[in-house]
Short mmCIF file of C-alpha atoms and ligand atoms in Angstrom, two decimals:
data_model
loop_
_atom_site.label_atom_id
_atom_site.label_comp_id
_atom_site.label_asym_id
_atom_site.label_seq_id
_atom_site.Cartn_x
_atom_site.Cartn_y
_atom_site.Cartn_z
CA MET A 1 -167.08 102.46 141.61
CA THR A 2 -166.50 105.24 139.08
CA TYR A 3 -163.14 106.63 137.95
CA GLU A 4 -164.00 109.94 139.67
CA GLU A 5 -164.39 108.17 143.02
CA LEU A 6 -160.76 107.05 142.82
CA ILE A 7 -159.43 110.60 142.51
CA PRO A 8 -157.96 111.68 145.88
CA ALA A 9 -159.58 114.59 147.69
CA LYS A 10 -157.37 117.47 148.82
CA GLY A 11 -156.32 117.23 152.47
CA VAL A 12 -154.56 120.10 154.23
CA VAL A 13 -152.35 119.23 157.21
CA LYS A 14 -153.58 121.27 160.19
CA GLU A 15 -151.42 119.88 162.98
CA VAL A 16 -148.57 117.44 163.44
CA ILE A 17 -148.01 115.65 166.78
CA ASN A 18 -144.72 113.89 167.55
CA GLU A 19 -145.75 110.60 169.12
CA ALA A 20 -142.48 108.68 169.30
CA PRO A 21 -139.21 108.49 167.36
CA GLY A 22 -140.22 108.05 163.70
CA ILE A 23 -143.96 108.18 164.48
CA LYS A 24 -146.22 111.22 164.05
CA THR A 25 -149.94 111.92 164.10
CA PHE A 26 -151.31 114.22 161.40
CA LEU A 27 -154.61 116.07 161.69
CA ILE A 28 -155.76 116.55 158.12
CA GLU A 29 -158.70 118.64 156.94
CA VAL A 30 -160.21 116.94 153.91
CA GLU A 31 -162.18 119.01 151.43
CA ASP A 32 -165.99 118.88 151.26
CA GLY A 33 -167.61 115.54 150.59
CA TYR A 34 -165.40 113.41 152.84
CA LYS A 35 -167.63 110.85 154.54
CA GLU A 36 -167.25 110.27 158.30
CA PRO A 37 -165.11 107.13 158.75
CA ALA A 38 -166.23 104.25 160.96
CA PRO A 39 -163.76 103.03 163.61
CA GLY A 40 -161.31 100.63 161.93
CA GLN A 41 -161.54 102.06 158.40
CA PHE A 42 -158.52 103.42 156.54
CA ASN A 43 -157.66 106.03 153.93
CA GLU A 44 -155.25 105.82 151.03
CA VAL A 45 -152.94 108.78 151.71
CA TYR A 46 -151.11 110.22 148.70
CA VAL A 47 -147.87 112.16 149.12
CA PRO A 48 -147.60 114.27 145.94
CA GLY A 49 -144.85 113.02 143.67
CA VAL A 50 -143.97 110.08 145.94
CA GLY A 51 -146.86 107.62 146.21
CA GLU A 52 -149.86 106.36 148.11
CA VAL A 53 -150.15 104.21 151.26
CA PRO A 54 -153.07 102.79 153.28
CA ILE A 55 -153.20 104.35 156.76
CA SER A 56 -155.80 103.67 159.44
CA VAL A 57 -157.98 106.45 160.72
CA SER A 58 -156.74 107.05 164.28
CA ASP A 59 -159.39 109.66 165.10
CA TYR A 60 -162.16 111.69 163.50
CA LEU A 61 -162.65 115.18 164.85
CA GLY A 62 -165.70 116.11 162.73
CA ASP A 63 -166.01 118.63 159.87
CA GLY A 64 -163.76 116.54 157.60
CA VAL A 65 -160.79 116.53 160.00
CA VAL A 66 -159.23 113.10 160.20
CA ALA A 67 -156.19 111.88 162.20
CA HIS A 68 -153.57 109.49 160.85
CA THR A 69 -150.70 108.12 162.92
CA VAL A 70 -147.79 107.21 160.68
CA ARG A 71 -144.58 105.26 161.25
CA ALA A 72 -141.73 105.81 158.81
CA ALA A 73 -141.27 102.34 157.27
CA GLY A 74 -140.23 102.91 153.66
CA SER A 75 -140.28 105.35 150.77
CA VAL A 76 -143.80 106.81 151.05
CA THR A 77 -144.13 106.81 154.84
CA ASN A 78 -140.67 108.41 155.20
CA ALA A 79 -141.80 111.22 152.88
CA LEU A 80 -145.13 111.44 154.71
CA ILE A 81 -143.66 111.98 158.15
CA ASP A 82 -141.67 114.94 156.82
CA VAL A 83 -144.88 116.72 155.70
CA GLY A 84 -145.59 119.87 157.69
CA VAL A 85 -148.54 122.06 158.67
CA GLY A 86 -150.17 123.74 155.65
CA GLU A 87 -148.93 121.15 153.15
CA VAL A 88 -151.38 119.27 150.95
CA LEU A 89 -151.90 115.50 150.73
CA GLY A 90 -154.32 113.41 148.67
CA ILE A 91 -156.91 111.42 150.61
CA ARG A 92 -159.04 108.57 149.19
CA GLY A 93 -161.49 106.88 151.46
CA PRO A 94 -162.69 106.00 153.98
CA TYR A 95 -162.28 102.39 152.84
CA GLY A 96 -162.78 98.91 154.19
CA LYS A 97 -164.94 97.35 156.85
CA GLY A 98 -164.18 98.53 160.36
CA TRP A 99 -165.03 97.07 163.76
CA PRO A 100 -168.77 96.17 163.74
CA LEU A 101 -169.46 98.05 166.99
CA SER A 102 -173.24 97.98 166.71
CA LYS A 103 -173.06 94.16 166.96
CA PHE A 104 -171.11 94.49 170.21
CA GLU A 105 -173.70 96.51 172.12
CA GLY A 106 -174.40 95.00 175.55
CA LYS A 107 -171.09 93.14 175.58
CA ASN A 108 -167.83 93.74 177.41
CA ILE A 109 -165.25 95.16 175.04
CA LEU A 110 -161.68 93.88 175.30
CA VAL A 111 -159.20 95.92 173.25
CA VAL A 112 -155.77 94.34 172.77
CA ALA A 113 -153.24 96.54 170.95
CA GLY A 114 -149.57 96.15 170.15
CA GLY A 115 -147.47 99.15 169.09
CA LEU A 116 -149.01 101.05 166.19
CA GLY A 117 -152.01 98.69 166.45
CA LEU A 118 -153.54 101.15 168.91
CA ALA A 119 -154.16 103.58 166.01
CA PRO A 120 -157.20 101.78 164.49
CA LEU A 121 -158.45 100.89 167.99
CA ARG A 122 -158.34 104.42 169.39
CA PRO A 123 -161.63 105.36 167.60
CA VAL A 124 -163.19 102.29 169.27
CA VAL A 125 -162.17 103.52 172.72
CA LYS A 126 -163.59 106.97 171.91
CA LYS A 127 -166.85 105.60 170.52
CA VAL A 128 -167.39 103.26 173.47
CA GLU A 129 -166.71 106.19 175.81
CA ARG A 130 -169.21 108.42 173.97
CA ASN A 131 -171.84 105.65 174.11
CA ARG A 132 -170.80 104.35 177.51
CA LEU A 133 -174.16 102.86 178.57
CA LYS A 134 -174.53 100.79 175.41
CA PHE A 135 -171.51 98.60 176.23
CA GLY A 136 -170.34 96.57 179.21
CA LYS A 137 -166.89 96.81 180.75
CA LEU A 138 -164.13 98.27 178.57
CA THR A 139 -160.72 96.68 179.06
CA ILE A 140 -157.73 98.03 177.16
CA LEU A 141 -154.49 96.05 177.11
CA TYR A 142 -151.70 97.89 175.34
CA GLY A 143 -148.08 96.92 174.78
CA ALA A 144 -145.12 98.53 173.05
CA ARG A 145 -141.47 97.59 172.71
CA THR A 146 -140.23 100.50 174.87
CA PRO A 147 -141.84 103.32 176.91
CA GLN A 148 -140.70 105.78 174.21
CA LEU A 149 -142.74 103.91 171.59
CA LEU A 150 -146.06 104.15 173.44
CA LEU A 151 -148.56 106.19 171.40
CA TYR A 152 -151.05 108.79 172.70
CA LYS A 153 -149.39 108.96 176.14
CA TYR A 154 -151.12 112.34 176.60
CA GLU A 155 -154.50 110.47 176.57
CA PHE A 156 -153.61 107.73 179.06
CA SER A 157 -154.94 109.46 182.16
CA HIS A 158 -158.17 110.11 180.28
CA TYR A 159 -158.48 106.42 179.29
CA ARG A 160 -158.04 105.54 182.97
CA SER A 161 -160.95 107.83 183.88
CA ILE A 162 -163.52 106.19 181.57
CA PRO A 163 -166.28 104.72 183.79
CA ASN A 164 -166.40 100.90 184.08
CA SER A 165 -163.07 100.45 182.37
CA GLU A 166 -159.56 99.20 182.92
CA PHE A 167 -156.45 100.30 181.03
CA VAL A 168 -153.21 98.39 181.48
CA VAL A 169 -149.95 99.09 179.69
CA THR A 170 -146.79 97.04 179.34
CA VAL A 171 -143.44 97.41 177.59
CA ASP A 172 -141.02 94.73 176.45
CA ARG A 173 -137.92 96.70 177.44
CA PRO A 174 -138.30 99.21 180.31
CA ASP A 175 -136.07 102.23 180.80
CA ALA A 176 -134.84 103.61 184.12
CA LEU A 177 -138.01 105.70 184.61
CA TRP A 178 -140.55 102.98 183.82
CA ASP A 179 -142.43 101.66 186.86
CA GLY A 180 -145.23 99.83 185.05
CA CYS A 181 -145.66 96.29 183.73
CA VAL A 182 -142.89 94.61 181.77
CA GLY A 183 -143.43 91.83 179.21
CA VAL A 184 -145.31 91.18 176.00
CA VAL A 185 -148.96 92.24 175.82
CA THR A 186 -150.30 88.72 176.46
CA THR A 187 -148.76 88.85 179.96
CA LEU A 188 -151.44 91.44 180.79
CA PHE A 189 -154.25 88.86 180.61
CA SER A 190 -153.29 87.67 184.09
CA LYS A 191 -153.65 91.24 185.47
CA VAL A 192 -157.32 91.79 184.57
CA ARG A 193 -160.60 89.94 185.11
CA ILE A 194 -162.24 88.93 181.84
CA ASP A 195 -165.57 87.16 181.52
CA ALA A 196 -165.04 85.49 178.15
CA LYS A 197 -168.70 84.50 177.73
CA GLU A 198 -169.96 88.09 177.77
CA SER A 199 -167.07 89.70 175.86
CA VAL A 200 -165.73 90.43 172.40
CA ALA A 201 -162.02 90.97 171.77
CA LEU A 202 -160.73 93.51 169.23
CA VAL A 203 -157.09 92.92 168.38
CA CYS A 204 -154.54 94.84 166.31
CA GLY A 205 -150.76 94.76 166.23
CA PRO A 206 -147.91 92.96 164.54
CA GLU A 207 -149.08 89.63 163.10
CA ILE A 208 -147.06 87.54 165.56
CA MET A 209 -148.55 89.48 168.49
CA MET A 210 -152.06 88.87 167.11
CA LYS A 211 -151.40 85.13 166.78
CA TYR A 212 -150.23 84.80 170.40
CA THR A 213 -153.16 86.96 171.53
CA VAL A 214 -155.67 84.75 169.69
CA LYS A 215 -154.11 81.66 171.27
CA GLU A 216 -154.45 83.21 174.72
CA LEU A 217 -158.03 84.35 174.07
CA ILE A 218 -159.01 80.84 173.01
CA ARG A 219 -157.38 79.49 176.16
CA LEU A 220 -159.50 81.95 178.16
CA GLY A 221 -162.68 80.61 176.54
CA PHE A 222 -163.27 83.05 173.67
CA ARG A 223 -164.84 81.48 170.58
CA GLY A 224 -163.81 82.38 167.02
CA ASN A 225 -166.86 84.62 166.58
CA GLN A 226 -165.92 86.68 169.64
CA ILE A 227 -162.49 87.65 168.30
CA TYR A 228 -161.97 90.38 165.69
CA LEU A 229 -158.62 91.16 164.07
CA SER A 230 -157.47 94.05 161.92
CA LEU A 231 -155.11 92.70 159.27
CA GLU A 232 -152.41 94.40 157.22
CA ARG A 233 -151.54 93.38 153.69
CA ARG A 234 -149.71 95.13 150.88
CA MET A 235 -152.31 97.27 149.09
CA ARG A 236 -152.56 99.27 145.90
CA CYS A 237 -156.09 100.28 144.91
CA GLY A 238 -157.68 99.91 148.37
CA VAL A 239 -161.08 99.15 146.83
CA GLY A 240 -161.04 95.52 145.69
CA LEU A 241 -159.89 96.03 142.10
CA CYS A 242 -156.21 95.06 141.85
CA GLY A 243 -155.85 91.88 143.95
CA HIS A 244 -152.67 93.00 145.76
CA CYS A 245 -154.12 92.46 149.21
CA GLN A 246 -155.54 88.99 148.61
CA LEU A 247 -155.80 86.62 151.59
CA GLY A 248 -157.27 83.32 150.43
CA PRO A 249 -160.59 84.28 148.81
CA PHE A 250 -160.69 87.71 150.52
CA PHE A 251 -159.56 91.16 149.49
CA VAL A 252 -158.32 92.61 152.78
CA CYS A 253 -158.97 96.18 151.57
CA LYS A 254 -162.63 95.57 150.80
CA GLU A 255 -163.80 92.68 152.98
CA GLY A 256 -161.43 93.72 155.79
CA PRO A 257 -159.18 95.00 157.20
CA VAL A 258 -161.26 93.89 160.22
CA PHE A 259 -162.28 90.23 160.12
CA PRO A 260 -163.89 87.93 162.67
CA TYR A 261 -161.27 85.31 163.54
CA TRP A 262 -163.49 82.37 162.53
CA VAL A 263 -163.75 83.78 158.97
CA ILE A 264 -159.99 84.01 158.36
CA LYS A 265 -158.86 81.26 160.74
CA LYS A 266 -157.78 78.99 157.88
CA TYR A 267 -155.38 81.65 156.58
CA PHE A 268 -154.01 82.84 159.93
CA TRP A 269 -152.06 79.76 161.09
CA VAL A 270 -152.39 80.22 164.84
CA ASP A 271 -151.82 76.48 165.27
CA GLN A 272 -148.26 76.79 163.96
CA ILE A 273 -146.96 78.94 166.81
C1 FAD B 1 -155.30 98.61 156.32
C2 FAD B 1 -153.94 99.14 156.66
C3 FAD B 1 -153.80 100.10 157.64
C4 FAD B 1 -152.54 100.61 157.94
N1 FAD B 1 -152.46 101.57 158.91
C5 FAD B 1 -151.27 102.13 159.16
C6 FAD B 1 -151.19 103.19 160.12
O1 FAD B 1 -152.17 103.59 160.74
N2 FAD B 1 -149.97 103.76 160.31
C7 FAD B 1 -148.85 103.32 159.63
O2 FAD B 1 -147.77 103.88 159.84
N3 FAD B 1 -148.90 102.30 158.76
C8 FAD B 1 -150.08 101.71 158.50
N4 FAD B 1 -150.16 100.70 157.58
C9 FAD B 1 -148.90 100.20 156.97
C10 FAD B 1 -148.48 101.14 155.85
O3 FAD B 1 -149.45 101.13 154.83
C11 FAD B 1 -147.13 100.65 155.29
O4 FAD B 1 -146.14 100.88 156.26
C12 FAD B 1 -146.79 101.43 154.05
O5 FAD B 1 -147.65 101.00 153.00
C13 FAD B 1 -145.35 101.20 153.66
O6 FAD B 1 -145.12 101.92 152.47
P1 FAD B 1 -143.74 102.63 152.21
O7 FAD B 1 -143.72 103.07 150.77
O8 FAD B 1 -143.47 103.65 153.23
O9 FAD B 1 -142.72 101.46 152.46
P2 FAD B 1 -142.16 100.39 151.43
O10 FAD B 1 -140.94 100.98 150.84
O11 FAD B 1 -143.24 99.91 150.54
O12 FAD B 1 -141.83 99.23 152.47
C14 FAD B 1 -141.01 99.41 153.62
C15 FAD B 1 -140.97 98.12 154.43
O13 FAD B 1 -142.25 97.87 155.02
C16 FAD B 1 -142.76 96.63 154.55
N5 FAD B 1 -144.19 96.81 154.33
C17 FAD B 1 -144.79 97.69 153.51
N6 FAD B 1 -146.13 97.60 153.60
C18 FAD B 1 -146.37 96.63 154.51
C19 FAD B 1 -147.56 96.05 155.03
N7 FAD B 1 -148.77 96.45 154.68
N8 FAD B 1 -147.43 95.06 155.93
C20 FAD B 1 -146.23 94.64 156.34
N9 FAD B 1 -145.06 95.15 155.88
C21 FAD B 1 -145.15 96.12 154.97
C22 FAD B 1 -142.01 96.33 153.28
O14 FAD B 1 -141.94 94.94 153.03
C23 FAD B 1 -140.64 96.90 153.61
O15 FAD B 1 -139.89 96.03 154.41
C24 FAD B 1 -151.39 100.14 157.26
C25 FAD B 1 -151.51 99.15 156.28
C26 FAD B 1 -152.77 98.65 155.98
C27 FAD B 1 -152.89 97.60 154.93
S1 FES B 2 -155.59 96.71 147.35
FE1 FES B 2 -156.39 96.35 145.38
S2 FES B 2 -157.74 94.70 145.76
FE2 FES B 2 -157.10 95.26 147.73
#
């Protein structure tokens, strides 16, 4: 990697979508030379004068236009969600290894997402839909803490219309208008039919949610090489140079963020829950 490759490209914000309180999706047009990201990859997003954060690609619209869904968590993300249309950000990427979708052809795809974890899985749903005949059944299980915190609500009816698919949503705490499922995302496993032998599971969400999900998947008969997780670690360089994101022998930025469960099992401590 050369020094030039680490210089962020200019990205102009074209549209901002309010998803939920403190969460927005930005459509950003990156200048020429931006490579099409694979589902599950991330960009380092630089807010001028503030800092840089890794953010998953939540969609790619072609012609260098990339979507990022951002939750205000700390200094950089709070500055980022105040950025408006026409403002300029720095974009480095796409980085990391995404979901190895070509390996999953012919299999049923089980997507399990918690909260913001739907962001890196949304490109999977779109890619499976675009290549519908290459994959088996698509099952999407999605959970959020409250109905207000569900992302991409405007796409839900579309997800439900994808042929040979099932989309089930739950919330931990319903409001007066909610008439759907209530409970953590793992409660949804009893609501769908999953043939573990013919399936792969793609999981992203808070670490505790992923641990309980892995436990449940194993109980259902999934083996470690049928479960893929997208991990989050503190990052700096994003390209395997600084060591900030180390997990055992792995750099999450470079060898991840998506890992097969059997590869990182030793560092994921599912047995302790
Ligand atoms: C591969 C990858 C993809 C990501 N994708 C997204 C995304 O699509 N949308 C999004 O909103 N965020 C995403 N994140 C998380 C995002 O990078 C962090 O929220 C951000 O770096 C926080 O920076 P900050 O300066 O705003 O907050 P800080 O001031 O640095 O921290 C605020 C709080 O968040 C905690 N924190 C910061 N970074 C992390 C982390 N990586 N894991 C757990 N806790 C953390 C801190 O301990 C602190 O409590 C992703 C992270 C990774 C590694
Ligand atoms: S963030 Fe620098 S090595 Fe991963």
